[in-house]
Amino acid sequence: MGSLPYEIQTTDLETNKMESILKVCITGAAGQIAYSLIPMLCSGELFGADQMIALTLLDLPSQEDVCRGIAMEVEDGAYPLVKSIEFGSNAREMFRDVDFAIFLGGSPRKPGMERRDLLQVNGQIFEEQGKALNEVAKSSAKVLVVANPVNTNCLILSSNAPNIPRHNFTCLTRLDLNRARAQIARKAGVSVGEVKNIVLWGNHSMTQYPDVNHGTIKGVPINEVIKDEKYLREEFIYKVQKRGGEVLSHRKISSIMSAAQAIKDHVKSWVGGTKEGEFVSMGVYSEGWYNIPKDIFYSFPVLCRKGTYEVVEGLSLDEFSQAKLLASAEELLAEKQEALGLDELLN
């Protein structure tokens, strides 16, 4: 384990009392998404402008020197909200007493690797990290999984950390939601902020379903503003599903900046709450809403308030939408089977 040569002691000048400290761990901390995310985190964009943090950076032993350099940059950034920084490759040390963990680290798909192999390799990683989290993290800890295959990684992680409620685990589908909102805004010629309540259902994969049927543009239903059903049911959906591949083809690297922004948006909504009359989408543990099987992590529309969320129930689904939801659920059940071999391992 490494750390800065000193702790930054910060007091509230008005009350002369130490602020409450939130311990935050980032895994895969030497990666590019982390490098884009950390300045936002240290500036208060995720947890609020008055929330002090103790930051821990976890990565492989081969990446400890990179993490040391990042810790030095955080120190040089003189962020008033950063109480301390530690880094290392021992998960139990980095997870100890953690309040919030963001899992960016996982095994990427390598040449010749089958999808089943990728699921199983990441399954082993998240099984081990789940056990470490279970042993040393606070039982109140909240967890966001970003590393792909994100839904199934989140399922495996949470299954190996029974001391932490399943409700405290979420996985990132906000990037897909942001992509959907941006495409609709572009099509309608409006700002993204005027597009609300699109739903991102299902898996973070090619079966994800960006659903505009409950969304609005300036308060008007999307399908009344964009009167092109073929676009909304075909081109729009495919565009969102394939957007990551498009970015990859141009940059020769996966989405970085937009992924970090989506993580910020996800955490800010979860911790700070959703706006009145608006909901967002998060991958959460299914309890059977909308006839989706239990015991998978699935993206649903949610309302958030003060670190909690609840799934928005009662949204109407036409036959087209129902088929899309079911297809993504079936894919997640297959992923679960491939990653673990036997479903009983999660029960």
Coordinates of C-alpha atoms in Angstrom, one line a residue:
M1 CA 0.0 0.0 0.0
G2 CA 1.2 3.5 -0.8
S3 CA 0.1 6.9 0.3
L4 CA 1.0 10.5 0.2
P5 CA 3.7 11.6 2.6
Y6 CA 1.2 13.4 4.7
E7 CA -2.6 13.7 5.2
I8 CA -4.3 16.9 4.1
Q9 CA -6.0 18.2 7.2
T10 CA -9.0 20.3 6.3
T11 CA -11.4 22.0 8.7
D12 CA -14.6 23.9 8.3
L13 CA -13.6 27.5 8.8
E14 CA -17.0 28.5 10.2
T15 CA -17.4 25.7 12.7
N16 CA -13.8 24.7 13.2
K17 CA -14.8 21.1 13.1
M18 CA -13.6 18.3 10.9
E19 CA -16.0 17.6 8.1
S20 CA -17.4 14.1 7.8
I21 CA -15.1 11.9 5.6
L22 CA -16.5 9.7 2.8
K23 CA -14.1 6.9 1.9
V24 CA -14.2 6.2 -1.8
C25 CA -12.3 3.4 -3.6
I26 CA -11.8 3.3 -7.4
T27 CA -10.6 0.0 -8.9
G28 CA -8.8 -0.1 -12.2
A29 CA -7.4 3.2 -11.0
A30 CA -4.5 3.3 -13.4
G31 CA -6.8 3.3 -16.4
Q32 CA -8.0 6.1 -18.6
I33 CA -11.6 6.3 -17.4
A34 CA -10.3 6.7 -13.8
Y35 CA -7.9 9.4 -15.0
S36 CA -10.9 11.3 -16.4
L37 CA -13.1 10.6 -13.4
I38 CA -10.8 11.4 -10.5
P39 CA -10.7 15.2 -11.1
M40 CA -14.5 15.3 -11.1
L41 CA -14.5 13.2 -7.9
C42 CA -12.0 15.4 -6.2
S43 CA -13.8 18.6 -7.2
G44 CA -17.0 17.6 -5.6
E45 CA -19.0 16.8 -8.8
L46 CA -20.1 13.4 -7.6
F47 CA -20.8 13.7 -3.9
G48 CA -21.3 17.4 -3.5
A49 CA -19.3 20.5 -3.0
D50 CA -19.0 20.1 0.8
Q51 CA -18.3 16.4 1.0
M52 CA -14.7 15.5 2.1
I53 CA -13.3 12.3 0.7
A54 CA -10.6 9.8 1.6
L55 CA -9.6 8.3 -1.8
T56 CA -8.1 4.9 -2.3
L57 CA -6.9 3.7 -5.7
L58 CA -6.8 -0.1 -6.4
D59 CA -5.1 -1.7 -9.4
L60 CA -2.7 -4.6 -10.3
P61 CA 0.7 -4.7 -8.7
S62 CA 2.2 -3.8 -12.1
Q63 CA 0.2 -0.6 -12.0
E64 CA 1.2 0.6 -8.6
D65 CA 3.8 3.1 -9.9
V66 CA 1.1 4.6 -12.2
C67 CA -1.2 4.9 -9.2
R68 CA 1.6 6.6 -7.3
G69 CA 1.9 9.2 -10.1
I70 CA -1.9 9.8 -10.1
A71 CA -1.8 10.3 -6.3
M72 CA 1.0 12.8 -6.8
E73 CA -1.2 14.7 -9.3
V74 CA -4.1 14.7 -7.0
E75 CA -1.9 16.2 -4.3
D76 CA -0.6 18.8 -6.8
G77 CA -4.2 19.6 -7.7
A78 CA -4.6 21.0 -4.1
Y79 CA -8.3 19.8 -4.0
P80 CA -9.8 21.2 -0.8
L81 CA -12.2 18.2 -0.5
V82 CA -9.4 15.5 -0.5
K83 CA -8.5 14.5 3.0
S84 CA -6.1 11.7 2.0
I85 CA -5.0 9.4 -0.8
E86 CA -3.8 5.8 -0.7
F87 CA -3.1 3.4 -3.5
G88 CA -2.2 -0.3 -3.7
S89 CA -2.9 -3.7 -5.2
N90 CA -4.3 -5.4 -2.0
A91 CA -8.1 -5.3 -2.3
R92 CA -8.7 -5.9 1.4
E93 CA -6.5 -2.9 2.3
M94 CA -8.1 -0.6 -0.2
F95 CA -11.7 -1.7 0.6
R96 CA -11.3 -1.5 4.4
D97 CA -14.2 0.6 5.8
V98 CA -15.1 1.9 2.3
D99 CA -18.3 3.9 2.0
F100 CA -18.5 4.0 -1.8
A101 CA -16.7 1.8 -4.4
I102 CA -16.5 2.3 -8.1
F103 CA -15.4 -0.8 -10.0
L104 CA -13.7 0.2 -13.3
G105 CA -11.2 -2.7 -13.3
G106 CA -11.9 -5.9 -15.2
S107 CA -10.4 -8.1 -17.9
P108 CA -10.8 -6.8 -21.4
R109 CA -11.6 -9.2 -24.3
K110 CA -8.5 -10.4 -25.9
P111 CA -7.9 -11.7 -29.5
G112 CA -9.3 -15.2 -29.8
M113 CA -11.3 -15.0 -26.6
E114 CA -14.8 -16.3 -26.8
R115 CA -17.7 -14.4 -25.0
R116 CA -18.0 -17.3 -22.5
D117 CA -14.3 -17.1 -21.7
L118 CA -14.6 -13.3 -21.0
L119 CA -17.6 -13.9 -18.7
Q120 CA -15.7 -16.6 -16.8
V121 CA -12.5 -14.6 -16.4
N122 CA -14.3 -11.6 -15.1
G123 CA -16.4 -13.8 -13.0
Q124 CA -13.3 -15.0 -11.1
I125 CA -12.1 -11.4 -10.7
F126 CA -15.4 -10.2 -9.3
E127 CA -15.8 -13.2 -7.1
E128 CA -12.5 -12.5 -5.4
Q129 CA -13.2 -8.8 -5.1
G130 CA -16.7 -9.5 -3.7
K131 CA -15.3 -11.6 -1.0
A132 CA -12.7 -8.9 -0.1
L133 CA -15.5 -6.3 -0.1
N134 CA -17.6 -8.5 2.1
E135 CA -14.9 -8.9 4.7
V136 CA -13.7 -5.4 5.2
A137 CA -16.1 -2.8 3.7
K138 CA -18.9 -1.1 5.7
S139 CA -22.2 -3.0 5.5
S140 CA -23.7 0.3 4.4
A141 CA -21.3 0.7 1.5
K142 CA -22.6 1.5 -1.9
V143 CA -21.2 0.0 -5.1
L144 CA -21.2 1.0 -8.7
V145 CA -19.9 -1.5 -11.3
V146 CA -18.7 -0.1 -14.6
A147 CA -16.4 -2.9 -16.0
N148 CA -17.9 -5.0 -18.7
P149 CA -19.9 -7.3 -18.9
V150 CA -21.3 -4.9 -16.3
N151 CA -24.6 -6.4 -15.4
T152 CA -23.2 -9.9 -14.8
N153 CA -20.1 -8.6 -13.1
C154 CA -22.4 -6.7 -10.7
L155 CA -24.4 -9.9 -10.0
I156 CA -21.3 -11.9 -9.2
L157 CA -19.8 -9.1 -7.0
S158 CA -22.9 -8.7 -5.0
S159 CA -23.4 -12.5 -4.6
N160 CA -20.0 -12.7 -3.0
A161 CA -20.7 -9.8 -0.6
P162 CA -23.8 -10.9 1.4
N163 CA -23.0 -8.5 4.2
I164 CA -23.9 -5.6 1.9
P165 CA -27.6 -5.4 0.8
R166 CA -28.2 -6.1 -2.8
H167 CA -30.0 -2.8 -3.0
N168 CA -26.7 -1.1 -2.5
F169 CA -25.2 -2.5 -5.7
T170 CA -25.8 -0.8 -9.1
C171 CA -24.3 -1.0 -12.5
L172 CA -23.8 1.6 -15.1
T173 CA -26.3 2.0 -17.9
R174 CA -26.2 5.8 -17.7
L175 CA -23.8 6.1 -20.7
D176 CA -26.4 4.4 -22.8
L177 CA -29.2 6.6 -21.5
N178 CA -27.0 9.7 -22.2
R179 CA -26.4 8.5 -25.7
A180 CA -30.2 8.0 -26.2
R181 CA -31.0 11.5 -24.9
A182 CA -28.3 13.0 -27.1
Q183 CA -29.6 11.3 -30.3
I184 CA -33.2 12.4 -29.6
A185 CA -32.0 16.0 -28.9
R186 CA -30.0 16.0 -32.1
K187 CA -33.0 14.7 -34.2
A188 CA -35.4 17.2 -32.7
G189 CA -32.9 20.2 -32.8
V190 CA -33.1 20.9 -29.1
S191 CA -30.7 20.8 -26.2
V192 CA -30.2 17.6 -24.3
G193 CA -31.5 19.2 -21.1
E194 CA -34.9 19.5 -22.8
V195 CA -35.1 15.7 -23.3
K196 CA -36.4 13.9 -20.3
N197 CA -37.6 10.4 -19.1
I198 CA -36.3 8.2 -21.8
V199 CA -35.9 4.7 -20.3
L200 CA -32.9 2.4 -20.9
W201 CA -34.0 -1.1 -20.3
G202 CA -32.0 -4.3 -19.8
N203 CA -28.4 -5.3 -20.4
H204 CA -25.5 -3.0 -21.4
S205 CA -25.2 -4.8 -24.7
M206 CA -26.7 -5.0 -28.1
T207 CA -30.0 -6.1 -26.6
Q208 CA -30.4 -2.9 -24.6
Y209 CA -33.6 -1.1 -25.3
P210 CA -33.7 2.7 -25.3
D211 CA -37.4 3.4 -24.9
V212 CA -38.9 6.8 -25.8
N213 CA -42.5 6.0 -25.1
H214 CA -42.5 7.8 -21.8
G215 CA -40.1 10.5 -22.7
T216 CA -40.7 14.2 -23.4
I217 CA -39.2 17.1 -25.3
K218 CA -40.0 20.4 -23.6
G219 CA -42.8 18.6 -21.9
V220 CA -44.3 17.2 -25.1
P221 CA -44.2 13.4 -25.7
I222 CA -41.3 12.5 -27.9
N223 CA -43.4 10.5 -30.4
E224 CA -45.5 13.7 -30.9
V225 CA -42.5 15.8 -31.6
I226 CA -40.6 13.2 -33.7
K227 CA -43.4 11.7 -35.8
D228 CA -41.3 9.0 -37.4
E229 CA -42.1 5.6 -35.9
K230 CA -39.6 3.8 -38.2
Y231 CA -36.8 6.0 -36.9
L232 CA -37.7 5.6 -33.3
R233 CA -38.1 1.8 -33.5
E234 CA -35.1 1.1 -35.8
E235 CA -32.4 3.7 -36.6
F236 CA -32.5 5.3 -33.2
I237 CA -32.3 2.1 -31.2
Y238 CA -29.5 0.7 -33.4
K239 CA -27.6 4.0 -33.1
V240 CA -27.6 3.9 -29.4
Q241 CA -26.8 0.1 -29.3
K242 CA -23.8 0.6 -31.6
R243 CA -22.5 4.0 -30.4
G244 CA -19.7 2.5 -28.4
G245 CA -18.4 0.7 -31.4
E246 CA -18.6 3.8 -33.5
V247 CA -16.4 5.7 -31.0
L248 CA -14.0 2.8 -30.9
S249 CA -13.7 2.8 -34.7
H250 CA -12.7 6.4 -34.8
R251 CA -10.6 6.8 -31.7
K252 CA -9.2 3.2 -31.7
I253 CA -10.0 3.1 -28.0
S254 CA -13.3 2.7 -26.0
S255 CA -15.3 5.6 -24.8
I256 CA -13.4 7.4 -22.0
M257 CA -14.6 10.9 -21.5
S258 CA -18.3 10.1 -21.9
A259 CA -18.0 7.1 -19.6
A260 CA -16.5 9.2 -16.9
Q261 CA -19.3 11.8 -17.4
A262 CA -21.9 9.0 -17.1
I263 CA -20.4 7.7 -13.9
K264 CA -20.6 11.2 -12.5
D265 CA -24.2 11.5 -13.6
H266 CA -25.1 8.1 -12.1
V267 CA -23.5 8.8 -8.7
K268 CA -24.9 12.4 -8.6
S269 CA -28.4 11.1 -9.2
W270 CA -28.1 8.3 -6.7
V271 CA -26.6 10.4 -3.9
G272 CA -28.2 13.8 -4.6
G273 CA -31.6 12.6 -5.9
T274 CA -33.4 12.9 -9.2
K275 CA -35.2 16.1 -10.1
E276 CA -38.9 16.5 -9.5
G277 CA -40.9 14.8 -12.3
E278 CA -37.9 13.1 -13.8
F279 CA -36.4 9.6 -13.6
V280 CA -33.2 8.1 -14.8
S281 CA -32.1 4.5 -15.6
M282 CA -29.8 2.3 -13.5
G283 CA -28.8 -1.3 -13.5
V284 CA -30.3 -2.7 -10.3
Y285 CA -31.1 -6.1 -8.8
S286 CA -34.3 -7.3 -10.2
E287 CA -37.2 -8.1 -7.8
G288 CA -39.5 -9.1 -10.7
W289 CA -40.7 -5.7 -11.8
Y290 CA -42.2 -5.7 -15.4
N291 CA -42.1 -9.5 -15.4
I292 CA -38.3 -9.5 -15.5
P293 CA -36.8 -12.5 -13.8
K294 CA -35.3 -12.1 -10.4
D295 CA -31.7 -12.6 -9.5
I296 CA -30.2 -10.6 -12.4
F297 CA -29.0 -7.0 -12.6
Y298 CA -31.2 -5.2 -15.1
S299 CA -31.6 -1.6 -16.1
F300 CA -34.9 -0.1 -15.0
P301 CA -36.2 3.5 -14.6
V302 CA -35.6 4.7 -11.1
L303 CA -36.3 7.7 -8.8
C304 CA -33.5 8.5 -6.4
R305 CA -33.5 10.4 -3.1
K306 CA -30.7 10.8 -0.6
G307 CA -28.7 7.7 -1.5
T308 CA -31.7 5.4 -2.1
Y309 CA -33.6 4.5 -5.3
E310 CA -36.9 3.0 -6.1
V311 CA -38.0 1.5 -9.5
V312 CA -40.7 3.4 -11.3
E313 CA -43.5 1.0 -11.6
G314 CA -46.7 1.0 -13.7
L315 CA -45.2 2.3 -17.0
S316 CA -47.2 1.0 -19.9
L317 CA -45.5 -1.4 -22.4
D318 CA -46.7 -2.2 -25.8
E319 CA -46.0 -5.6 -27.5
F320 CA -42.9 -4.2 -29.2
S321 CA -41.4 -3.0 -25.9
Q322 CA -42.3 -6.2 -24.0
A323 CA -40.4 -8.3 -26.6
K324 CA -37.4 -6.0 -26.3
L325 CA -37.4 -6.3 -22.5
L326 CA -37.7 -10.1 -22.6
A327 CA -34.9 -10.5 -25.1
S328 CA -32.5 -8.6 -22.9
A329 CA -33.6 -10.5 -19.8
E330 CA -33.0 -13.8 -21.7
E331 CA -29.5 -12.7 -22.6
L332 CA -28.7 -11.9 -19.0
L333 CA -29.9 -15.3 -17.9
A334 CA -27.6 -16.8 -20.5
E335 CA -24.7 -14.7 -19.3
K336 CA -25.3 -15.7 -15.7
Q337 CA -25.3 -19.4 -16.7
E338 CA -22.1 -19.0 -18.8
A339 CA -20.3 -17.0 -16.1
L340 CA -21.0 -19.4 -13.3
G341 CA -21.8 -22.7 -14.9
L342 CA -24.6 -23.5 -12.5
D343 CA -27.3 -21.1 -11.3
E344 CA -27.2 -22.7 -7.9
L345 CA -24.0 -20.9 -7.1
L346 CA -25.9 -17.6 -6.8
N347 CA -28.8 -19.0 -4.8

